[in-house]
Amino acid sequence: MTGALTGSELVVASRDQVAAEVVAIGLRRPDGGDLPEWTPGAHVDLELGGGLLRQYSLCGDPGDRSTLLIAVQREPAGRGGSRLAHERLTVGATVRVRGPRNTFPLVAARRYLFVAGGIGITPIRPMVDAADAAGADWRLVYGGRARATMAFAAVLRRRYGDRVSLCPQDETGLLDLAGLLGEPGGRLVYCCGPEALIRAVEEHCQGWPPGSLHVERFTPAGDTGEAETTIEVELALSGRTVLVPPGTPILRAVEEAGVPVLSSCREGTCGTCETPVLGGVPEHRDSLLTEQERAAGDVMLICVSRARTPRLVLEL
């Protein structure tokens, strides 16, 4: 991806109801110019006003440089972002956008199993298109509460036929993950959806070869539950050292020390605050980094993660 947006104002060019409580929103430049390149799995950050910044996966065609397509599910019990998006992102409205960024990239392979739950279909949809265009052997299993709630279900089934299995819970019950996943078999599994689905898939795939399973979360997986102590964080670029007490995120302590940091979700799911680690050992509490990235210990998400050593040195 090149030429990422940095708070650029885009116009809502289209808005379509694609499922119960889900709208697909097409964003374009006011002058009609080309938008940044992106790859399947990418997302953008939308500044929705009132201090709310939310991430939405791109679910359109990466070859279409005129439009960035997102789909937003209204969440009555959410934190307000989906409500604002549904209310404010009407055709002709403008919104500031950052990105695209990709923390859920599609790795080239000959075989894939895609597992989507609910609005988790959004990053998976362009992956399916890319896998098919590459001639890969793939299957999509897509679950939801009911058929009417499943965005893009009819389009996917119409285009790809039996390679797409639609599993509305009110018709077929819960997904038979054991039957679907089976053994590794040399394929890659991509999963996005509710936390319960992702955890169940992760549990089944424990012990599989590294890199076999790729997931993206919309909500945090939770911390380690370990007791916290005060840590010392040196900000190498700023020449500052801050003390971070128990219960205080490193990000907040750094901001309170007057050092600005780009951030978004503050839950360890988006990757916006990813920071290079120059010294010390991070205690990773995010829901984004791979096991290999965690083991390397050279980056961390400072909105949720802490330290296993009394001192950290960060490139801030």
Short mmCIF file of N, CA, C and O in Angstrom, two decimals, residues 159-270:
data_model
loop_
_atom_site.label_atom_id
_atom_site.label_comp_id
_atom_site.label_asym_id
_atom_site.label_seq_id
_atom_site.Cartn_x
_atom_site.Cartn_y
_atom_site.Cartn_z
N ARG A 159 -22.01 -15.85 -6.70
CA ARG A 159 -20.78 -15.81 -7.50
C ARG A 159 -19.99 -17.11 -7.43
O ARG A 159 -19.43 -17.55 -8.43
N TYR A 160 -19.96 -17.73 -6.25
CA TYR A 160 -19.06 -18.87 -6.05
C TYR A 160 -19.77 -20.18 -5.77
O TYR A 160 -19.11 -21.21 -5.61
N GLY A 161 -21.07 -20.18 -5.67
CA GLY A 161 -21.81 -21.43 -5.53
C GLY A 161 -21.49 -22.19 -4.26
O GLY A 161 -21.37 -21.61 -3.17
N ASP A 162 -21.27 -23.50 -4.40
CA ASP A 162 -21.11 -24.38 -3.25
C ASP A 162 -19.77 -24.20 -2.53
O ASP A 162 -19.56 -24.81 -1.48
N ARG A 163 -18.88 -23.41 -3.08
CA ARG A 163 -17.63 -23.14 -2.36
C ARG A 163 -17.89 -22.23 -1.15
O ARG A 163 -17.04 -22.10 -0.29
N VAL A 164 -19.06 -21.63 -1.12
CA VAL A 164 -19.48 -20.79 0.00
C VAL A 164 -20.57 -21.52 0.77
O VAL A 164 -21.63 -21.83 0.21
N SER A 165 -20.31 -21.81 2.05
CA SER A 165 -21.30 -22.45 2.91
C SER A 165 -21.89 -21.41 3.85
O SER A 165 -21.17 -20.84 4.67
N LEU A 166 -23.19 -21.14 3.70
CA LEU A 166 -23.88 -20.19 4.56
C LEU A 166 -24.52 -20.95 5.71
O LEU A 166 -25.27 -21.90 5.49
N CYS A 167 -24.24 -20.51 6.94
CA CYS A 167 -24.68 -21.24 8.13
C CYS A 167 -25.38 -20.31 9.11
O CYS A 167 -24.82 -19.97 10.18
N PRO A 168 -26.61 -19.86 8.81
CA PRO A 168 -27.36 -19.05 9.79
C PRO A 168 -27.64 -19.89 11.04
O PRO A 168 -28.13 -21.03 10.92
N GLN A 169 -27.37 -19.34 12.19
CA GLN A 169 -27.49 -20.12 13.42
C GLN A 169 -28.92 -20.56 13.68
O GLN A 169 -29.16 -21.66 14.20
N ASP A 170 -29.90 -19.74 13.29
CA ASP A 170 -31.29 -20.11 13.55
C ASP A 170 -31.78 -21.23 12.62
O ASP A 170 -32.85 -21.80 12.83
N GLU A 171 -30.97 -21.55 11.59
CA GLU A 171 -31.32 -22.64 10.67
C GLU A 171 -30.44 -23.87 10.86
O GLU A 171 -30.94 -25.01 10.77
N THR A 172 -29.17 -23.67 11.13
CA THR A 172 -28.22 -24.79 11.15
C THR A 172 -27.54 -24.99 12.49
O THR A 172 -26.77 -25.95 12.65
N GLY A 173 -27.79 -24.11 13.46
CA GLY A 173 -27.11 -24.20 14.75
C GLY A 173 -25.70 -23.64 14.69
O GLY A 173 -25.31 -22.98 13.71
N LEU A 174 -24.90 -23.90 15.73
CA LEU A 174 -23.53 -23.40 15.78
C LEU A 174 -22.67 -24.12 14.74
O LEU A 174 -22.95 -25.25 14.34
N LEU A 175 -21.60 -23.44 14.32
CA LEU A 175 -20.70 -24.04 13.35
C LEU A 175 -20.05 -25.29 13.93
O LEU A 175 -19.63 -25.30 15.09
N ASP A 176 -19.95 -26.34 13.12
CA ASP A 176 -19.26 -27.56 13.51
C ASP A 176 -17.77 -27.37 13.22
O ASP A 176 -17.24 -27.83 12.21
N LEU A 177 -17.09 -26.68 14.14
CA LEU A 177 -15.69 -26.32 13.88
C LEU A 177 -14.79 -27.55 13.81
O LEU A 177 -13.86 -27.59 12.99
N ALA A 178 -15.04 -28.54 14.65
CA ALA A 178 -14.22 -29.75 14.60
C ALA A 178 -14.30 -30.41 13.23
O ALA A 178 -13.28 -30.83 12.66
N GLY A 179 -15.50 -30.49 12.69
CA GLY A 179 -15.67 -31.08 11.37
C GLY A 179 -15.09 -30.22 10.26
O GLY A 179 -14.54 -30.73 9.28
N LEU A 180 -15.20 -28.90 10.41
CA LEU A 180 -14.72 -27.99 9.39
C LEU A 180 -13.20 -27.92 9.36
O LEU A 180 -12.57 -27.95 8.30
N LEU A 181 -12.59 -27.81 10.54
CA LEU A 181 -11.16 -27.59 10.62
C LEU A 181 -10.36 -28.87 10.47
O LEU A 181 -9.35 -28.90 9.77
N GLY A 182 -10.80 -29.94 11.13
CA GLY A 182 -10.10 -31.21 11.00
C GLY A 182 -8.63 -31.09 11.34
O GLY A 182 -8.24 -30.53 12.36
N GLU A 183 -7.79 -31.61 10.45
CA GLU A 183 -6.34 -31.54 10.60
C GLU A 183 -5.79 -30.43 9.70
O GLU A 183 -6.45 -29.98 8.77
N PRO A 184 -4.53 -30.00 9.96
CA PRO A 184 -3.98 -28.88 9.18
C PRO A 184 -4.05 -29.10 7.67
O PRO A 184 -4.56 -28.26 6.94
N GLY A 185 -3.51 -30.20 7.19
CA GLY A 185 -3.66 -30.53 5.77
C GLY A 185 -3.00 -29.57 4.80
O GLY A 185 -3.41 -29.48 3.64
N GLY A 186 -2.01 -28.80 5.25
CA GLY A 186 -1.28 -27.92 4.34
C GLY A 186 -2.04 -26.71 3.88
O GLY A 186 -1.69 -26.09 2.87
N ARG A 187 -3.09 -26.32 4.59
CA ARG A 187 -3.87 -25.15 4.18
C ARG A 187 -3.72 -24.06 5.23
O ARG A 187 -3.33 -24.30 6.37
N LEU A 188 -4.07 -22.82 4.84
CA LEU A 188 -4.11 -21.71 5.77
C LEU A 188 -5.56 -21.43 6.15
O LEU A 188 -6.45 -21.48 5.29
N VAL A 189 -5.78 -21.15 7.42
CA VAL A 189 -7.10 -20.82 7.93
C VAL A 189 -7.13 -19.34 8.28
O VAL A 189 -6.26 -18.86 9.04
N TYR A 190 -8.10 -18.62 7.74
CA TYR A 190 -8.32 -17.21 8.07
C TYR A 190 -9.67 -17.08 8.74
O TYR A 190 -10.69 -17.54 8.21
N CYS A 191 -9.68 -16.44 9.91
CA CYS A 191 -10.91 -16.35 10.70
C CYS A 191 -11.10 -14.93 11.23
O CYS A 191 -10.16 -14.32 11.75
N CYS A 192 -12.32 -14.42 11.09
CA CYS A 192 -12.68 -13.13 11.67
C CYS A 192 -14.14 -13.18 12.08
O CYS A 192 -14.98 -13.73 11.36
N GLY A 193 -14.43 -12.64 13.26
CA GLY A 193 -15.81 -12.65 13.75
C GLY A 193 -15.85 -12.42 15.23
O GLY A 193 -14.91 -11.85 15.82
N PRO A 194 -16.91 -12.85 15.90
CA PRO A 194 -17.04 -12.65 17.35
C PRO A 194 -15.91 -13.35 18.11
O PRO A 194 -15.35 -14.35 17.65
N GLU A 195 -15.62 -12.84 19.30
CA GLU A 195 -14.54 -13.39 20.11
C GLU A 195 -14.74 -14.87 20.40
O GLU A 195 -13.78 -15.65 20.40
N ALA A 196 -15.97 -15.29 20.67
CA ALA A 196 -16.22 -16.69 20.98
C ALA A 196 -15.83 -17.59 19.81
O ALA A 196 -15.28 -18.69 20.01
N LEU A 197 -16.11 -17.16 18.59
CA LEU A 197 -15.75 -17.94 17.41
C LEU A 197 -14.23 -18.02 17.28
O LEU A 197 -13.66 -19.10 17.05
N ILE A 198 -13.56 -16.88 17.42
CA ILE A 198 -12.11 -16.86 17.26
C ILE A 198 -11.43 -17.73 18.30
O ILE A 198 -10.52 -18.51 18.00
N ARG A 199 -11.88 -17.63 19.54
CA ARG A 199 -11.28 -18.46 20.60
C ARG A 199 -11.48 -19.95 20.32
O ARG A 199 -10.57 -20.75 20.53
N ALA A 200 -12.65 -20.31 19.85
CA ALA A 200 -12.92 -21.72 19.56
C ALA A 200 -12.02 -22.22 18.43
O ALA A 200 -11.50 -23.34 18.48
N VAL A 201 -11.83 -21.40 17.41
CA VAL A 201 -10.95 -21.78 16.30
C VAL A 201 -9.50 -21.88 16.79
O VAL A 201 -8.78 -22.82 16.44
N GLU A 202 -9.08 -20.92 17.61
CA GLU A 202 -7.71 -20.97 18.14
C GLU A 202 -7.48 -22.22 18.97
O GLU A 202 -6.42 -22.86 18.87
N GLU A 203 -8.45 -22.58 19.78
CA GLU A 203 -8.31 -23.78 20.61
C GLU A 203 -8.17 -25.03 19.75
O GLU A 203 -7.36 -25.92 20.03
N HIS A 204 -8.96 -25.10 18.69
CA HIS A 204 -8.89 -26.28 17.82
C HIS A 204 -7.54 -26.36 17.11
O HIS A 204 -7.02 -27.46 16.88
N CYS A 205 -6.99 -25.19 16.76
CA CYS A 205 -5.77 -25.17 15.96
C CYS A 205 -4.49 -25.15 16.80
O CYS A 205 -3.39 -25.00 16.24
N GLN A 206 -4.61 -25.28 18.11
CA GLN A 206 -3.42 -25.35 18.94
C GLN A 206 -2.57 -26.54 18.51
O GLN A 206 -3.07 -27.64 18.30
N GLY A 207 -1.30 -26.32 18.39
CA GLY A 207 -0.40 -27.39 17.97
C GLY A 207 -0.22 -27.50 16.47
O GLY A 207 0.60 -28.30 16.01
N TRP A 208 -0.99 -26.74 15.70
CA TRP A 208 -0.79 -26.74 14.26
C TRP A 208 0.53 -26.05 13.92
O TRP A 208 1.07 -25.29 14.73
N PRO A 209 1.08 -26.27 12.74
CA PRO A 209 2.33 -25.59 12.36
C PRO A 209 2.19 -24.07 12.45
O PRO A 209 1.11 -23.53 12.15
N PRO A 210 3.25 -23.37 12.89
CA PRO A 210 3.19 -21.91 12.97
C PRO A 210 2.77 -21.29 11.65
O PRO A 210 3.21 -21.72 10.58
N GLY A 211 1.92 -20.28 11.73
CA GLY A 211 1.46 -19.60 10.52
C GLY A 211 0.27 -20.23 9.85
O GLY A 211 -0.22 -19.71 8.84
N SER A 212 -0.24 -21.36 10.41
CA SER A 212 -1.40 -22.00 9.80
C SER A 212 -2.68 -21.21 10.00
O SER A 212 -3.57 -21.23 9.15
N LEU A 213 -2.79 -20.54 11.15
CA LEU A 213 -4.02 -19.82 11.50
C LEU A 213 -3.76 -18.33 11.56
O LEU A 213 -2.79 -17.88 12.16
N HIS A 214 -4.65 -17.57 10.93
CA HIS A 214 -4.59 -16.11 10.94
C HIS A 214 -5.95 -15.59 11.39
O HIS A 214 -6.97 -15.99 10.82
N VAL A 215 -5.97 -14.71 12.39
CA VAL A 215 -7.23 -14.18 12.90
C VAL A 215 -7.16 -12.67 13.00
O VAL A 215 -6.08 -12.09 13.11
N GLU A 216 -8.32 -12.05 12.96
CA GLU A 216 -8.43 -10.62 13.25
C GLU A 216 -9.59 -10.42 14.19
O GLU A 216 -10.69 -10.93 13.96
N ARG A 217 -9.33 -9.68 15.26
CA ARG A 217 -10.35 -9.42 16.27
C ARG A 217 -10.89 -8.00 16.15
O ARG A 217 -10.15 -7.08 15.81
N PHE A 218 -12.17 -7.85 16.48
CA PHE A 218 -12.77 -6.52 16.59
C PHE A 218 -12.86 -6.10 18.04
O PHE A 218 -13.13 -4.93 18.34
N THR A 219 -12.66 -7.03 18.97
CA THR A 219 -12.67 -6.73 20.40
C THR A 219 -11.45 -7.36 21.02
O THR A 219 -10.90 -8.33 20.51
N PRO A 220 -10.95 -6.81 22.15
CA PRO A 220 -9.72 -7.32 22.75
C PRO A 220 -9.90 -8.72 23.33
O PRO A 220 -10.96 -9.08 23.83
N ALA A 221 -8.80 -9.49 23.28
CA ALA A 221 -8.83 -10.85 23.82
C ALA A 221 -8.70 -10.88 25.32
O ALA A 221 -8.97 -11.87 25.96
N GLY A 222 -8.25 -9.77 25.92
CA GLY A 222 -8.10 -9.74 27.38
C GLY A 222 -6.63 -9.81 27.76
O GLY A 222 -5.77 -10.24 27.01
N ASP A 223 -6.31 -9.36 29.00
CA ASP A 223 -4.92 -9.35 29.44
C ASP A 223 -4.55 -10.68 30.07
O ASP A 223 -5.31 -11.62 30.13
N THR A 224 -3.30 -10.72 30.57
CA THR A 224 -2.77 -11.98 31.09
C THR A 224 -3.25 -12.26 32.50
O THR A 224 -3.10 -13.38 32.98
N GLY A 225 -3.76 -11.27 33.18
CA GLY A 225 -4.20 -11.46 34.56
C GLY A 225 -3.07 -11.40 35.56
O GLY A 225 -3.27 -11.59 36.76
N GLU A 226 -1.84 -11.12 35.09
CA GLU A 226 -0.71 -11.06 36.00
C GLU A 226 -0.71 -9.74 36.77
O GLU A 226 -1.18 -8.71 36.30
N ALA A 227 -0.17 -9.79 38.00
CA ALA A 227 -0.12 -8.59 38.83
C ALA A 227 0.80 -7.56 38.19
O ALA A 227 1.80 -7.90 37.57
N GLU A 228 0.46 -6.30 38.34
CA GLU A 228 1.24 -5.22 37.76
C GLU A 228 2.09 -4.54 38.81
O GLU A 228 1.72 -4.47 39.99
N THR A 229 3.23 -4.01 38.36
CA THR A 229 4.09 -3.18 39.20
C THR A 229 4.42 -1.93 38.43
O THR A 229 4.22 -1.86 37.20
N THR A 230 4.93 -0.92 39.12
CA THR A 230 5.35 0.30 38.44
C THR A 230 6.55 0.00 37.54
O THR A 230 7.48 -0.72 37.94
N ILE A 231 6.50 0.51 36.32
CA ILE A 231 7.61 0.31 35.40
C ILE A 231 8.16 1.67 34.96
O ILE A 231 7.44 2.68 34.96
N GLU A 232 9.41 1.68 34.60
CA GLU A 232 10.09 2.88 34.12
C GLU A 232 10.22 2.79 32.61
O GLU A 232 10.71 1.78 32.09
N VAL A 233 9.78 3.81 31.90
CA VAL A 233 9.82 3.79 30.44
C VAL A 233 10.63 4.98 29.94
O VAL A 233 10.29 6.14 30.19
N GLU A 234 11.74 4.67 29.30
CA GLU A 234 12.57 5.71 28.70
C GLU A 234 12.12 5.96 27.27
O GLU A 234 11.96 5.03 26.48
N LEU A 235 11.91 7.21 26.93
CA LEU A 235 11.50 7.61 25.58
C LEU A 235 12.75 8.11 24.86
O LEU A 235 13.17 9.25 25.05
N ALA A 236 13.35 7.24 24.06
CA ALA A 236 14.68 7.50 23.52
C ALA A 236 14.74 8.74 22.63
O ALA A 236 15.72 9.48 22.66
N LEU A 237 13.71 8.98 21.84
CA LEU A 237 13.73 10.11 20.91
C LEU A 237 13.42 11.43 21.60
O LEU A 237 13.85 12.49 21.14
N SER A 238 12.66 11.37 22.69
CA SER A 238 12.23 12.59 23.39
C SER A 238 13.13 12.96 24.54
O SER A 238 13.02 14.06 25.09
N GLY A 239 14.02 12.05 24.96
CA GLY A 239 14.89 12.32 26.08
C GLY A 239 14.15 12.39 27.40
O GLY A 239 14.59 13.08 28.33
N ARG A 240 13.04 11.70 27.51
CA ARG A 240 12.23 11.71 28.72
C ARG A 240 12.16 10.31 29.31
O ARG A 240 12.29 9.31 28.60
N THR A 241 11.94 10.24 30.62
CA THR A 241 11.68 8.97 31.29
C THR A 241 10.42 9.14 32.12
O THR A 241 10.28 10.13 32.85
N VAL A 242 9.48 8.22 31.97
CA VAL A 242 8.22 8.31 32.71
C VAL A 242 8.04 7.06 33.55
O VAL A 242 8.48 5.96 33.17
N LEU A 243 7.40 7.23 34.69
CA LEU A 243 7.03 6.11 35.55
C LEU A 243 5.58 5.76 35.26
O LEU A 243 4.70 6.64 35.25
N VAL A 244 5.32 4.48 35.03
CA VAL A 244 3.98 4.01 34.70
C VAL A 244 3.48 3.15 35.85
O VAL A 244 3.95 2.02 36.03
N PRO A 245 2.55 3.66 36.66
CA PRO A 245 2.07 2.90 37.82
C PRO A 245 1.15 1.76 37.41
O PRO A 245 0.66 1.71 36.27
N PRO A 246 0.87 0.83 38.32
CA PRO A 246 -0.07 -0.25 38.03
C PRO A 246 -1.43 0.30 37.60
O PRO A 246 -1.89 1.33 38.13
N GLY A 247 -2.04 -0.35 36.64
CA GLY A 247 -3.37 0.05 36.19
C GLY A 247 -3.38 1.19 35.19
O GLY A 247 -4.44 1.58 34.72
N THR A 248 -2.21 1.75 34.87
CA THR A 248 -2.13 2.85 33.91
C THR A 248 -1.50 2.37 32.62
O THR A 248 -0.39 1.82 32.64
N PRO A 249 -2.15 2.54 31.48
CA PRO A 249 -1.53 2.14 30.21
C PRO A 249 -0.28 2.97 29.92
O PRO A 249 -0.23 4.17 30.26
N ILE A 250 0.70 2.36 29.31
CA ILE A 250 1.91 3.10 28.92
C ILE A 250 1.53 4.27 28.02
O ILE A 250 2.07 5.38 28.16
N LEU A 251 0.61 4.06 27.11
CA LEU A 251 0.19 5.12 26.20
C LEU A 251 -0.29 6.34 26.96
O LEU A 251 0.09 7.48 26.65
N ARG A 252 -1.13 6.13 27.97
CA ARG A 252 -1.66 7.26 28.72
C ARG A 252 -0.54 7.99 29.46
O ARG A 252 -0.50 9.23 29.47
N ALA A 253 0.38 7.24 30.06
CA ALA A 253 1.48 7.86 30.79
C ALA A 253 2.36 8.69 29.86
O ALA A 253 2.81 9.79 30.21
N VAL A 254 2.60 8.18 28.67
CA VAL A 254 3.42 8.90 27.69
C VAL A 254 2.70 10.18 27.25
O VAL A 254 3.31 11.26 27.15
N GLU A 255 1.40 10.09 26.99
CA GLU A 255 0.65 11.28 26.58
C GLU A 255 0.62 12.32 27.69
O GLU A 255 0.75 13.52 27.43
N GLU A 256 0.45 11.87 28.93
CA GLU A 256 0.42 12.80 30.05
C GLU A 256 1.76 13.47 30.27
O GLU A 256 1.83 14.56 30.86
N ALA A 257 2.83 12.84 29.77
CA ALA A 257 4.16 13.45 29.85
C ALA A 257 4.40 14.44 28.72
O ALA A 257 5.47 15.03 28.62
N GLY A 258 3.39 14.63 27.88
CA GLY A 258 3.47 15.62 26.81
C GLY A 258 4.06 15.11 25.51
O GLY A 258 4.43 15.91 24.64
N VAL A 259 4.13 13.78 25.35
CA VAL A 259 4.67 13.21 24.12
C VAL A 259 3.51 12.64 23.31
O VAL A 259 2.88 11.66 23.73
N PRO A 260 3.19 13.23 22.16
CA PRO A 260 2.05 12.74 21.37
C PRO A 260 2.35 11.41 20.71
O PRO A 260 3.47 11.17 20.23
N VAL A 261 1.36 10.52 20.70
CA VAL A 261 1.48 9.21 20.06
C VAL A 261 0.22 8.96 19.25
O VAL A 261 -0.89 9.16 19.74
N LEU A 262 0.39 8.54 18.01
CA LEU A 262 -0.77 8.21 17.18
C LEU A 262 -1.42 6.95 17.74
O LEU A 262 -0.76 5.93 17.95
N SER A 263 -2.72 7.01 18.01
CA SER A 263 -3.42 5.85 18.56
C SER A 263 -4.86 5.87 18.06
O SER A 263 -5.33 6.86 17.51
N SER A 264 -5.56 4.76 18.30
CA SER A 264 -6.93 4.67 17.83
C SER A 264 -7.78 3.86 18.80
O SER A 264 -8.46 4.41 19.66
N CYS A 265 -7.73 2.52 18.72
CA CYS A 265 -8.69 1.69 19.46
C CYS A 265 -8.45 1.69 20.96
O CYS A 265 -9.37 1.55 21.74
N ARG A 266 -7.20 1.80 21.38
CA ARG A 266 -6.79 1.73 22.79
C ARG A 266 -7.21 0.41 23.44
O ARG A 266 -7.39 0.33 24.64
N GLU A 267 -7.34 -0.62 22.64
CA GLU A 267 -7.72 -1.94 23.13
C GLU A 267 -6.78 -3.03 22.64
O GLU A 267 -7.01 -4.21 22.88
N GLY A 268 -5.74 -2.65 21.91
CA GLY A 268 -4.80 -3.65 21.43
C GLY A 268 -5.27 -4.43 20.23
O GLY A 268 -4.81 -5.56 20.01
N THR A 269 -6.18 -3.85 19.44
CA THR A 269 -6.71 -4.59 18.30
C THR A 269 -6.37 -3.97 16.95
O THR A 269 -6.47 -4.65 15.93
N CYS A 270 -5.97 -2.69 16.90
CA CYS A 270 -5.83 -2.04 15.59
C CYS A 270 -4.40 -1.87 15.12
O CYS A 270 -4.14 -1.79 13.93
#
